Coordinates of C-alpha atoms and ligand atoms in Angstrom, one line a residue:
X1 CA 48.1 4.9 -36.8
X2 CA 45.7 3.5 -39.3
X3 CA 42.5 5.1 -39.8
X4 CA 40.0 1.5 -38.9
X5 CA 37.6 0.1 -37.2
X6 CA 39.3 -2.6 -34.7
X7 CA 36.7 -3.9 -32.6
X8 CA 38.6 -4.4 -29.2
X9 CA 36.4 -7.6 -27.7
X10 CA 37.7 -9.5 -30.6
X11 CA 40.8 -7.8 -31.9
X12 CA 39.0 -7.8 -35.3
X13 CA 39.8 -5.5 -38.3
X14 CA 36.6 -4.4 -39.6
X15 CA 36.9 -1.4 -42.0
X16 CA 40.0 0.7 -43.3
X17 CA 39.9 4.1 -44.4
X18 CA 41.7 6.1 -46.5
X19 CA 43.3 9.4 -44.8
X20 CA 42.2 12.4 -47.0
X21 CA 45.0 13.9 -49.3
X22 CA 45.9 17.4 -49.5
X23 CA 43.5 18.6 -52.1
X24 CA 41.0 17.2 -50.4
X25 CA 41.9 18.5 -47.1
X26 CA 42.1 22.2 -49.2
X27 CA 38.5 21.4 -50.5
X28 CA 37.2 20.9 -47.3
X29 CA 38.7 24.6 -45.5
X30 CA 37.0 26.0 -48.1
X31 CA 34.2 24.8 -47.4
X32 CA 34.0 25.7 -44.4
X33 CA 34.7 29.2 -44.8
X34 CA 31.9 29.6 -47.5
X35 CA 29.7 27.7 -44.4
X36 CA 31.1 30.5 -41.9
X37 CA 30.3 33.3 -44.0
X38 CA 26.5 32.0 -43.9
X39 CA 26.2 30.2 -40.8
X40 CA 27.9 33.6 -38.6
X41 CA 24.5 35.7 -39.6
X42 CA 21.9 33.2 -38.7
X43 CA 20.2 34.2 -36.1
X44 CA 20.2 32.3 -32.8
X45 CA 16.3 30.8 -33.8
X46 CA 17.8 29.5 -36.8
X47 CA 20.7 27.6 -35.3
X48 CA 19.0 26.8 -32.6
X49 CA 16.2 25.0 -35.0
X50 CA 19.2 23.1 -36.7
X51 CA 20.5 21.6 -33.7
X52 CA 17.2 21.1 -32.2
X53 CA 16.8 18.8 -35.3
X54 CA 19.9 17.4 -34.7
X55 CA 19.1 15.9 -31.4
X56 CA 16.0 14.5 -32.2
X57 CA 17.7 12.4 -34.9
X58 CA 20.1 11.6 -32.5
X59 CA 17.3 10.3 -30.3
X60 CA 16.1 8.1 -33.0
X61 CA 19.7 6.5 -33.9
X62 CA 20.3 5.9 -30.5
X63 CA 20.6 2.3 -30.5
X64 CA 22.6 1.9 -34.2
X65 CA 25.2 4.8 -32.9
X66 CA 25.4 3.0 -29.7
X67 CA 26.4 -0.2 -31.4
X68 CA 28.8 2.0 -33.5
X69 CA 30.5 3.3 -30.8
X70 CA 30.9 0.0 -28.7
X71 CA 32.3 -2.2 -32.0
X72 CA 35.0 0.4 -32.0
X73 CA 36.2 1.3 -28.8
X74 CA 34.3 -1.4 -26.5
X75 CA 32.0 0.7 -23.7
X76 CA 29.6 -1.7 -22.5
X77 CA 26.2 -0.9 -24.4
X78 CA 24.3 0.7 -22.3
X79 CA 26.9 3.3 -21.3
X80 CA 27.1 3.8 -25.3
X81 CA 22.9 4.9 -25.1
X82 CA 23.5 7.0 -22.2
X83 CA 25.7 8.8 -24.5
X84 CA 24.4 9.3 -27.1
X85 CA 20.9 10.6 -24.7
X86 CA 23.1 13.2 -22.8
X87 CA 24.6 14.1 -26.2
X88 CA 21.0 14.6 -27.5
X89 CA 20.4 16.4 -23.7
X90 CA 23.4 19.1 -24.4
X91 CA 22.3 20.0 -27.8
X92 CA 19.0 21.1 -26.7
X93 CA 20.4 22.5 -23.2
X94 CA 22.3 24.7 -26.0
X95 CA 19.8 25.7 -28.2
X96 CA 17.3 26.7 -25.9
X97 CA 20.2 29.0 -23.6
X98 CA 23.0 30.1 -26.3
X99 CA 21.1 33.1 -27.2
X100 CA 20.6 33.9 -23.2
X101 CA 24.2 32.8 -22.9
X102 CA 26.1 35.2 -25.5
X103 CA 23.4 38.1 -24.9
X104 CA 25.2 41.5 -25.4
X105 CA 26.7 43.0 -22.4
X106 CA 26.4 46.8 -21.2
X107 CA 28.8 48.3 -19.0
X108 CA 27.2 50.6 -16.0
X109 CA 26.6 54.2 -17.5
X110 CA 29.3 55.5 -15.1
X111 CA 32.1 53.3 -16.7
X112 CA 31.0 53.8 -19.7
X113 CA 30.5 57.9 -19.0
X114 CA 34.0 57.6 -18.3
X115 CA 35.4 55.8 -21.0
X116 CA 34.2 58.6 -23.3
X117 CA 31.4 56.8 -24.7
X118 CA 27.6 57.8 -24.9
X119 CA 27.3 54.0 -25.1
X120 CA 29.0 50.8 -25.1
X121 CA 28.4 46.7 -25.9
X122 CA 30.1 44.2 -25.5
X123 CA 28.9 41.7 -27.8
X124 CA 30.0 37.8 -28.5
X125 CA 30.9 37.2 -32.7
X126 CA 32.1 34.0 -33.4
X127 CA 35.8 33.3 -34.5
X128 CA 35.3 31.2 -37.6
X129 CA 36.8 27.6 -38.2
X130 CA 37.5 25.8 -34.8
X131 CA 39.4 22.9 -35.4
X132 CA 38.6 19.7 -32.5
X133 CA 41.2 17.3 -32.2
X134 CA 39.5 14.1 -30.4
X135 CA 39.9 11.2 -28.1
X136 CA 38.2 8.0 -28.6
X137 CA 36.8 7.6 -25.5
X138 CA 33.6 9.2 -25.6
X139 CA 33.9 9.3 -28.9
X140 CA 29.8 11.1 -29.3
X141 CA 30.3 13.0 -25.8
X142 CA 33.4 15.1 -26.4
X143 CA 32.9 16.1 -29.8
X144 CA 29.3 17.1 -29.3
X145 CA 30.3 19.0 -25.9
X146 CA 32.8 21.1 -28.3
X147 CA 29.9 21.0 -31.5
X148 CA 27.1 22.4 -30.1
X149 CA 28.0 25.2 -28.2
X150 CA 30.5 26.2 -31.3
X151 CA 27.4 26.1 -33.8
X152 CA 25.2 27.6 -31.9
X153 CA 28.0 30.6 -31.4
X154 CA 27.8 31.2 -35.2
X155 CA 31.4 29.0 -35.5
X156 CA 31.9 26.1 -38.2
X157 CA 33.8 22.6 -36.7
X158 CA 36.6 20.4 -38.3
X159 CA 36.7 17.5 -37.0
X160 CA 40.0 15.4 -36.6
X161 CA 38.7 12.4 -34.4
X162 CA 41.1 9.5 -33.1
X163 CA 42.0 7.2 -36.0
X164 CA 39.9 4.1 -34.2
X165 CA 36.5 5.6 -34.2
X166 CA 36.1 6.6 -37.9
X167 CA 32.7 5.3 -38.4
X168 CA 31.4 7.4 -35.5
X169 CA 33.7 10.3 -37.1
X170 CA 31.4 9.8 -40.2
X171 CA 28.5 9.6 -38.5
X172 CA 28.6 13.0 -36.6
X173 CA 29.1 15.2 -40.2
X174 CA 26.3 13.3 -41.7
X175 CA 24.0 14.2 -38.3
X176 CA 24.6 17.9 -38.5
X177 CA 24.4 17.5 -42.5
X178 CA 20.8 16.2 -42.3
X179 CA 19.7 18.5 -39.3
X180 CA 20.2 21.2 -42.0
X181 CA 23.6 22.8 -41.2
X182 CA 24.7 24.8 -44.3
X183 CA 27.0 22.2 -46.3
X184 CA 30.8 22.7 -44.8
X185 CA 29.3 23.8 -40.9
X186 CA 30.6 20.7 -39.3
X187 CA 33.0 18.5 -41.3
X188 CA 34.4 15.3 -40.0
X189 CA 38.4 15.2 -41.7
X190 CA 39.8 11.4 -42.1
X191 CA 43.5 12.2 -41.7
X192 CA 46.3 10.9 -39.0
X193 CA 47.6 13.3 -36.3
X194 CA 50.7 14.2 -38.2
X195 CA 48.4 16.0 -40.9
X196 CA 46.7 18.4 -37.6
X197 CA 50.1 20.7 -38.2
X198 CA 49.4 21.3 -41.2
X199 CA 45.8 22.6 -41.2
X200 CA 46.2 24.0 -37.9
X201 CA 48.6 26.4 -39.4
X202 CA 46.3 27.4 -42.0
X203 CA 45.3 31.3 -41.9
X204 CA 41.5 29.9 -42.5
X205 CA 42.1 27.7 -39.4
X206 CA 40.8 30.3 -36.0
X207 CA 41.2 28.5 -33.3
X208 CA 41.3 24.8 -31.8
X209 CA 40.4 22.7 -29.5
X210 CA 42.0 19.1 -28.0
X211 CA 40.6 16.7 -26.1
X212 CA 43.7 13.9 -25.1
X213 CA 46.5 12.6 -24.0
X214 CA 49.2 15.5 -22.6
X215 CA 52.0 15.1 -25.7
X216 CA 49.1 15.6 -28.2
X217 CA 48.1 18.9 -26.3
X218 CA 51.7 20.0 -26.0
X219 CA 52.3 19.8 -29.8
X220 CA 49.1 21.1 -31.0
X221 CA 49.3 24.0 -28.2
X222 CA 52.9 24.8 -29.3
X223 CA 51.7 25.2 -32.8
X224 CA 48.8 27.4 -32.2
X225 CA 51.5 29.1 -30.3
X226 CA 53.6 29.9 -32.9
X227 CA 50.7 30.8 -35.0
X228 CA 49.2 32.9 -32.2
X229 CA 45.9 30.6 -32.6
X230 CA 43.7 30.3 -29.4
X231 CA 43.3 26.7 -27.7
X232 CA 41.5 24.6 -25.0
X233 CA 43.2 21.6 -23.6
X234 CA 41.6 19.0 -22.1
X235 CA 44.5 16.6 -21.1
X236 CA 44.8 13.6 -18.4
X237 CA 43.2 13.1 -15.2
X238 CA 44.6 11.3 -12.0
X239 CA 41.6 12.6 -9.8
X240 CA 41.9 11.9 -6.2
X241 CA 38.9 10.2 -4.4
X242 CA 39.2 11.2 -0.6
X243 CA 37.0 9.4 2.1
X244 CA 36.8 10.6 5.6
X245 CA 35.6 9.2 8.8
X246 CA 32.1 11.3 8.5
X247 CA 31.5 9.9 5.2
X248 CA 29.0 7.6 4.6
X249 CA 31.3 4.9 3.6
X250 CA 28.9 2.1 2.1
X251 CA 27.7 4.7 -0.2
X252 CA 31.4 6.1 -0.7
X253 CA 32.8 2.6 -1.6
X254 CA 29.7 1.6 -3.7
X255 CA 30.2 4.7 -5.9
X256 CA 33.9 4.7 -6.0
X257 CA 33.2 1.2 -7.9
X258 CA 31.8 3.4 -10.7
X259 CA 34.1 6.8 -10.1
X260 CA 36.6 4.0 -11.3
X261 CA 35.3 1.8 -14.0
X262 CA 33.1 4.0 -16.0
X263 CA 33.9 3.3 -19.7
X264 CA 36.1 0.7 -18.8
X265 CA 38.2 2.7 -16.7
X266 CA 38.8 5.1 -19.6
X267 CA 37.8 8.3 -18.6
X268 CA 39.9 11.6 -17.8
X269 CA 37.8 12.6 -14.9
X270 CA 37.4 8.7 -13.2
X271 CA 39.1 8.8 -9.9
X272 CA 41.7 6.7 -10.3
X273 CA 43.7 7.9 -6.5
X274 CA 41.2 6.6 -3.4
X275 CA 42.6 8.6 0.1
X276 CA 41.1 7.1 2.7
X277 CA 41.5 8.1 6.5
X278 CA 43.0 5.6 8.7
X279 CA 40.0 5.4 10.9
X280 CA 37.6 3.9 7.7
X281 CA 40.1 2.4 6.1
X282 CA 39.7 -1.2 6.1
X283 CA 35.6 -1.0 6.3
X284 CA 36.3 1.1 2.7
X285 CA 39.1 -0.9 1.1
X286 CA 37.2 -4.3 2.1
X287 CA 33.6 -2.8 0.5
X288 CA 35.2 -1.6 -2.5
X289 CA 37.5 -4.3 -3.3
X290 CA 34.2 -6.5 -3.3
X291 CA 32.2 -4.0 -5.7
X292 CA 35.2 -4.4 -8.1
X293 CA 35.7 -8.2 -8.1
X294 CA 31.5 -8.2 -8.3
X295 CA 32.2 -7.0 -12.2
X296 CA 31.1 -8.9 -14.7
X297 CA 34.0 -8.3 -17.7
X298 CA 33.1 -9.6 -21.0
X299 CA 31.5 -9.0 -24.7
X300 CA 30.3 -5.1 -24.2
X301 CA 28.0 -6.1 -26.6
X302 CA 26.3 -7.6 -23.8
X303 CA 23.7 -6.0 -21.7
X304 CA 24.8 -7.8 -18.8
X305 CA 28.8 -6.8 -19.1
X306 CA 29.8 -3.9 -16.5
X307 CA 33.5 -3.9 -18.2
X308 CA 34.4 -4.4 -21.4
X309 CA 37.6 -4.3 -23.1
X310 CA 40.3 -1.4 -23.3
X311 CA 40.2 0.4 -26.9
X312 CA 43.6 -1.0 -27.9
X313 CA 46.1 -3.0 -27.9
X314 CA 48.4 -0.4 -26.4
X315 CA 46.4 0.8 -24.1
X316 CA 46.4 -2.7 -22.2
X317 CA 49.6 -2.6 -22.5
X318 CA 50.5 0.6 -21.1
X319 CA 48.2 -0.4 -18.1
X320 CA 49.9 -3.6 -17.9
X321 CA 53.3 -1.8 -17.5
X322 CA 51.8 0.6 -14.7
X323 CA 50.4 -2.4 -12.7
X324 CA 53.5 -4.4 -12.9
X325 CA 56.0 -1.7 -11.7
X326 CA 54.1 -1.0 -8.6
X327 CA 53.9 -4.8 -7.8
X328 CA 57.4 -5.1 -8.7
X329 CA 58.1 -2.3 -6.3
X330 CA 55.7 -3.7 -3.5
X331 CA 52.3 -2.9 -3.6
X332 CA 49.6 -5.3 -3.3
X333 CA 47.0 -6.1 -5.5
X334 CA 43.7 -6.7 -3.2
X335 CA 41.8 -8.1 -6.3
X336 CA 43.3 -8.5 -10.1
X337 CA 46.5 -7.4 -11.9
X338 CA 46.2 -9.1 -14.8
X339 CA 44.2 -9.9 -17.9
X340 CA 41.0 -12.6 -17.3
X341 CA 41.8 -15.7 -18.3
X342 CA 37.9 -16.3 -19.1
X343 CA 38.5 -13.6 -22.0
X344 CA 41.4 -15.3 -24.4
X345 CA 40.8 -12.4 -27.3
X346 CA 40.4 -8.9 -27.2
X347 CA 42.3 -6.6 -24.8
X348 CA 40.7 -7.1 -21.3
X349 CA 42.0 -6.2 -18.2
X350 CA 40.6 -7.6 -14.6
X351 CA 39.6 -4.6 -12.2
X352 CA 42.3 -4.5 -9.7
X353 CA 42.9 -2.7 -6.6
X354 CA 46.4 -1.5 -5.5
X355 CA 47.3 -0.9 -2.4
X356 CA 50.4 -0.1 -0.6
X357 CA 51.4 2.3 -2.9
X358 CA 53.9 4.5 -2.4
X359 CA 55.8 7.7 -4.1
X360 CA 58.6 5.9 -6.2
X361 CA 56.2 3.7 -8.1
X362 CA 55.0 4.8 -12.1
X363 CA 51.3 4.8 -10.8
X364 CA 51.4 7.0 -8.4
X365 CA 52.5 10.1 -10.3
X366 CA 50.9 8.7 -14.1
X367 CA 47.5 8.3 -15.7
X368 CA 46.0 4.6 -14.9
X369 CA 43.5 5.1 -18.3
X370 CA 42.1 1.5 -17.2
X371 CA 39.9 -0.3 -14.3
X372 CA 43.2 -0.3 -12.0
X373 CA 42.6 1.8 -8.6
X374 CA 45.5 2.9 -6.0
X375 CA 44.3 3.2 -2.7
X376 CA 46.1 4.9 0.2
X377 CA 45.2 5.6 4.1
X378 CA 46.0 8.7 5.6
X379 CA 46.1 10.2 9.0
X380 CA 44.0 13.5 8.6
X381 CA 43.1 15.9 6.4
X382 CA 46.5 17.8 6.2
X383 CA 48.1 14.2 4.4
X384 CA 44.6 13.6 2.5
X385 CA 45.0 17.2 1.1
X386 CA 48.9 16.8 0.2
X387 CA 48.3 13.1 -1.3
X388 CA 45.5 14.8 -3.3
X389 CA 47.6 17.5 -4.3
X390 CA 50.8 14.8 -5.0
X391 CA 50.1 14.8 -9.0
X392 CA 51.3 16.5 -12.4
X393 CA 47.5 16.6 -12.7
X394 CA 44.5 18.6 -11.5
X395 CA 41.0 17.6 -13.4
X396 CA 39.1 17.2 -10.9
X397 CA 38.4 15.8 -7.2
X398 CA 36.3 14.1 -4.6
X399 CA 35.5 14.1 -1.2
X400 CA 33.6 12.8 0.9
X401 CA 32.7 14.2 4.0
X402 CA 30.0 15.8 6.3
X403 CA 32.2 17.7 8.4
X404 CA 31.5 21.4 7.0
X405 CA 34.6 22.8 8.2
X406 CA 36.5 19.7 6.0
X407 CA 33.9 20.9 3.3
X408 CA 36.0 24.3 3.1
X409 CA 39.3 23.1 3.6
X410 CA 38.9 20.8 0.5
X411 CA 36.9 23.0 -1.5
X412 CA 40.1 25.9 -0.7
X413 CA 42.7 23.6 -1.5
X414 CA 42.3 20.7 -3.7
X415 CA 44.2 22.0 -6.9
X416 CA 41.6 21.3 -9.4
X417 CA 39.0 22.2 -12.1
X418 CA 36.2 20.5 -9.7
X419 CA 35.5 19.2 -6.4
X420 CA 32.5 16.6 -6.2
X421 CA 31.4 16.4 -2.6
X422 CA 30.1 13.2 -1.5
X423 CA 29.8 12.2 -5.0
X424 CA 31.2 11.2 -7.9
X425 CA 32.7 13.9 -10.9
X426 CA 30.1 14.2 -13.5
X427 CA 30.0 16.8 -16.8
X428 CA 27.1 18.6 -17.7
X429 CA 26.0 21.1 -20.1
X430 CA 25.1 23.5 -16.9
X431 CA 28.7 22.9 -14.9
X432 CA 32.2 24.6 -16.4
X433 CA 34.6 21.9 -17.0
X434 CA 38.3 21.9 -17.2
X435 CA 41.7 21.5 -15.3
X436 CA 44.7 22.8 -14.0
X437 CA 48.4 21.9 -13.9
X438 CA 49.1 19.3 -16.6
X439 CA 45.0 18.8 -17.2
X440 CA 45.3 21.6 -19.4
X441 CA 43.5 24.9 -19.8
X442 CA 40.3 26.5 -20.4
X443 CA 37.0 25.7 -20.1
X444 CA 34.3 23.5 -22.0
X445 CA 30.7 23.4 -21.4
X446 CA 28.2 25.9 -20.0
X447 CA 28.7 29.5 -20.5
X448 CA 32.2 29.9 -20.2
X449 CA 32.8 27.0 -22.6
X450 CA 30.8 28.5 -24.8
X451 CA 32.7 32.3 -24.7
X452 CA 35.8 30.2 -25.3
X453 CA 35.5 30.1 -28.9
X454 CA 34.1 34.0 -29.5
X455 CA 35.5 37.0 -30.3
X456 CA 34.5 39.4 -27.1
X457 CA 33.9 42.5 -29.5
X458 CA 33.7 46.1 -27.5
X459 CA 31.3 48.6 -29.5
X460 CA 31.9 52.0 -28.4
X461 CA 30.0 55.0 -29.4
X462 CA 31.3 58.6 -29.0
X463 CA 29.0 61.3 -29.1
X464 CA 27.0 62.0 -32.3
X465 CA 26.9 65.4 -32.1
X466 CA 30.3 67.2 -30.3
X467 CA 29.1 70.6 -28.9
X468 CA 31.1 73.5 -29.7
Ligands
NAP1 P1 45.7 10.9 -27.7 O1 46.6 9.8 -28.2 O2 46.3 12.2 -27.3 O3 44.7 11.2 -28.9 C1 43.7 12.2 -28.8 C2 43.6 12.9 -30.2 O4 44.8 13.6 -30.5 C3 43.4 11.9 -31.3 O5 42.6 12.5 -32.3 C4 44.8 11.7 -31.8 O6 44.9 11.3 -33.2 C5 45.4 13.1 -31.7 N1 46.8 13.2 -31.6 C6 47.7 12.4 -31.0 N2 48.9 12.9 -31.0 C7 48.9 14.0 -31.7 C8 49.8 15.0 -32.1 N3 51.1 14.9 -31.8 N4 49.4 16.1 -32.8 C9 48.1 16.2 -33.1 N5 47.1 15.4 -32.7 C10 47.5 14.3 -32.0 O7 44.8 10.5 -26.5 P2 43.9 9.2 -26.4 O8 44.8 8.1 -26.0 O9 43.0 9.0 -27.6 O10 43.0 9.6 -25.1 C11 43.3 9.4 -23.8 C12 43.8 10.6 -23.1 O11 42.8 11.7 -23.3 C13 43.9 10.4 -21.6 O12 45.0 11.0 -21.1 C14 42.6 11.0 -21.1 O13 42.7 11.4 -19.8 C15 42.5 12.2 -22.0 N6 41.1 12.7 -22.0 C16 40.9 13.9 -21.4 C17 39.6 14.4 -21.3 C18 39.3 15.7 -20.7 O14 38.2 16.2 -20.9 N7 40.2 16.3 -20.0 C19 38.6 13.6 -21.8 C20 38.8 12.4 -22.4 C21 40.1 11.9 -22.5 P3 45.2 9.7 -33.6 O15 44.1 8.9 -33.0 O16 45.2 9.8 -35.0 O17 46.5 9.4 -33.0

């Protein structure tokens, strides 16, 4: 895959770039271990003056990031501010907490009595060199979500974003360059996915990090395997949406409209599977099939676009195949299923709404990564739980409901990293996130995020002075 700017409203080549070569890749892991050895013995004030720094220059290049982002992967603009201002958010979220966050730990003094010690810490050092492999479709959100809670542990980032957002690649290195990260702390690496093997195997290389599509984490996780490396995997999403007849179902169907088409449709935690009981069934699918055919698609360059293009060429295509299979195979599509004849260039896709889905069709078992929804009725909550539970994936989940008892029957069984009651699945600096099953492993954000990516060091003291 090239390493370009395409800009997807137009299908538009707009810069190239050269993929670093191997000297340069060996310049740059040197780099960052001459960064490590200073960054890991500033003190938390320190750090957390750097990326304090960092977030307020974020603030002020909101809106020529935002425009960055959206010429290369197509969010509508406003989603690309909001990004950039929770970015900004989770920087200073970290800074003002990591030190609380990684505070040294002391066993009770009857454990450690009886482990032999006079005394014992458990303290949080960083690894070293975490290298985050990147998906383009919060291409600000999920490398700051890895970056600041790695910096501020005292560890040093390399950077291999998707090959269509280079510019905001380049723009991330030079952000934590002039906050005043030592030279080497956070280093953005040009180079095509068949080059992460290589400097993943790399004895200067601690640990890594991936954010995509399920073959990418398979073959980076199987490496850091065989090099006995640690990982996080944040992989695909087919989060289930369940609505049942306590729900307030206006307010369910108006925010499903968003759970769906945020960023286009191209987000890992969307809900892409709507459940809907049998009894609000038709009031639902009518409401939301409205709120999706009430998008406006077009330019994302336009204030007034809800939907802009998918980020590729493939992508569309991919959707396109999904879409076609399960009308092939007899579902119905309640509003789109194709591409907008209105848009002629670029790689748009009209929301649709599937229904009459069923078990043998592509979609129901594989990641829609576009504005397409399935939506099936159920019976109870029995069939809403099992449907929910029907996928290779487990991101997160949905439901809504005001029946308490249903509360803790979903919150027991859904098999996910989250379930969003009455709302829709939202990260944030304060909430773990992560999945299960073929969503991958390990945790980003908060606290336990954060511990990912440290060494959890015992101290143990025996007595100074043995009596005789
Ligand atoms: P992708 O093709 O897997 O790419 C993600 C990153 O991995 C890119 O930097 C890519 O580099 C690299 N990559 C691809 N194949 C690789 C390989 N074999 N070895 C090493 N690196 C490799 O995914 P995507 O299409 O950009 O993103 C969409 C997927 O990401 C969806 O499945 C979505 O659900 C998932 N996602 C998950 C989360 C989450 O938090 N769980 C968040 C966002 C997205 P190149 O660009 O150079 O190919």
């Amino acid at each position: 895959m090239p390493i370009a700017t395409v800009n997807p409203a137009t299908g538009e080549t707009l810069r190239t770039f050269d993929a670093l070569g191997p000297d340069e890749i060996e310049q740059r892991l040197a780099l960052a271990m001459a960064a490590f050895s200073q960054h890991r013995t500033a003190g938390f004030d320190r750090r957390a003056e750097l990326l304090g720094r960092a977030a307020d220059l974020l603030d002020q290049d909101q809106q020529e990031i935002a425009r960055t982002m959206t010429t290369e992967m197509g969010k509508p603009i406003a989603a690309a501010r909001a990004e950039a201002a929770k970015c900004a958010k989770a920087m200073r979220w970290y800074a003002a907490r990591a030190e609380e966050l990684l505070a040294d730990e002391h066993p009770a003094p009857a454990d450690v009595d009886d482990a032999g010690a006079t005394r014992v810490t458990v303290r949080y050092r960083p690894l070293g060199a975490v290298l985050a492999v990147m998906p383009w479709n919060f291409p600000l959100w999920q490398v700051v979500r890895f970056a600041a809670p790695a910096l501020m542990a005292g560890n040093v980032g390399l950077l291999k974003h998707a090959s269509n957002v280079p510019q905001t690649a380049l723009y991330l290195e030079d952000l934590f360059r002039r906050a005043g990260f030592p030279e080497g702390c956070f280093q953005t690496l040009l180079v095509g996915s068949g080059a992460v093997e290589g400097i993943l195997r790399d004895p200067r290389v601690a640990a890594a990090t991936l954010t995509g599509s399920e073959p990418a984490g398979r073959s980076v996780a199987s490496v850091a395997g065989d090099e006995v490396k640690k990982t996080v995997l944040e992989l695909g999403g087919s989060d289930a949406y369940v609505v049942m007849p306590s729900a307030d179902v206006e307010r369910a169907a108006r925010t499903a409209v968003t759970a769906r088409v945020q960023n286009n449709g191209q987000s890992c935690i969307a809900a892409k599977r709507f459940i809907v009981h049998d009894d609000v069934y038709d009031d639902f699918c009518a409401r939301f099939t409205a709120g999706m055919q009430a998008l406006t698609v077009g330019d994302p360059i336009e204030e007034s676009t809800d939907i802009g293009p998918l980020a590729s060429e493939q992508g569309r295509a991919d959707l396109e195949e999904l879409v076609d299979d399960a009308l092939a195979r007899g579902a119905t599509a309640r509003c789109g299923g194709r591409r907008p004849k209105e848009q002629p260039r670029g790689w748009f896709y009209e929301p649709t709404v599937l229904t009459e889905v069923s078990a043998g069709m592509r979609i129901h078992h594989e990641e829609a990564f576009g504005p397409v929804a399935t939506v099936y009725r159920v019976h109870g909550i029995d069939e809403a739980v099992d449907l929910a539970n029907d996928t290779p994936f487990g991101l997160s989940s949905n439901a809504w409901t005001r029946d308490e008892a249903e509360v803790e029957r979903f919150a027991r069984d859904l098999e996910a990293g989250g379930v969003f009651f009455n709302g829709m699945t939202a990260s944030h600096p304060a909430l773990p996130f992560g999945g299960v099953k073929r969503s991958g492993y390990g945790r980003e954000l908060s606290g336990h995020g954060m511990r990912e990516f440290c060494n959890i060091t015992t101290l143990w003291h025996g007595p100074e002075h043995q009596d005789a």
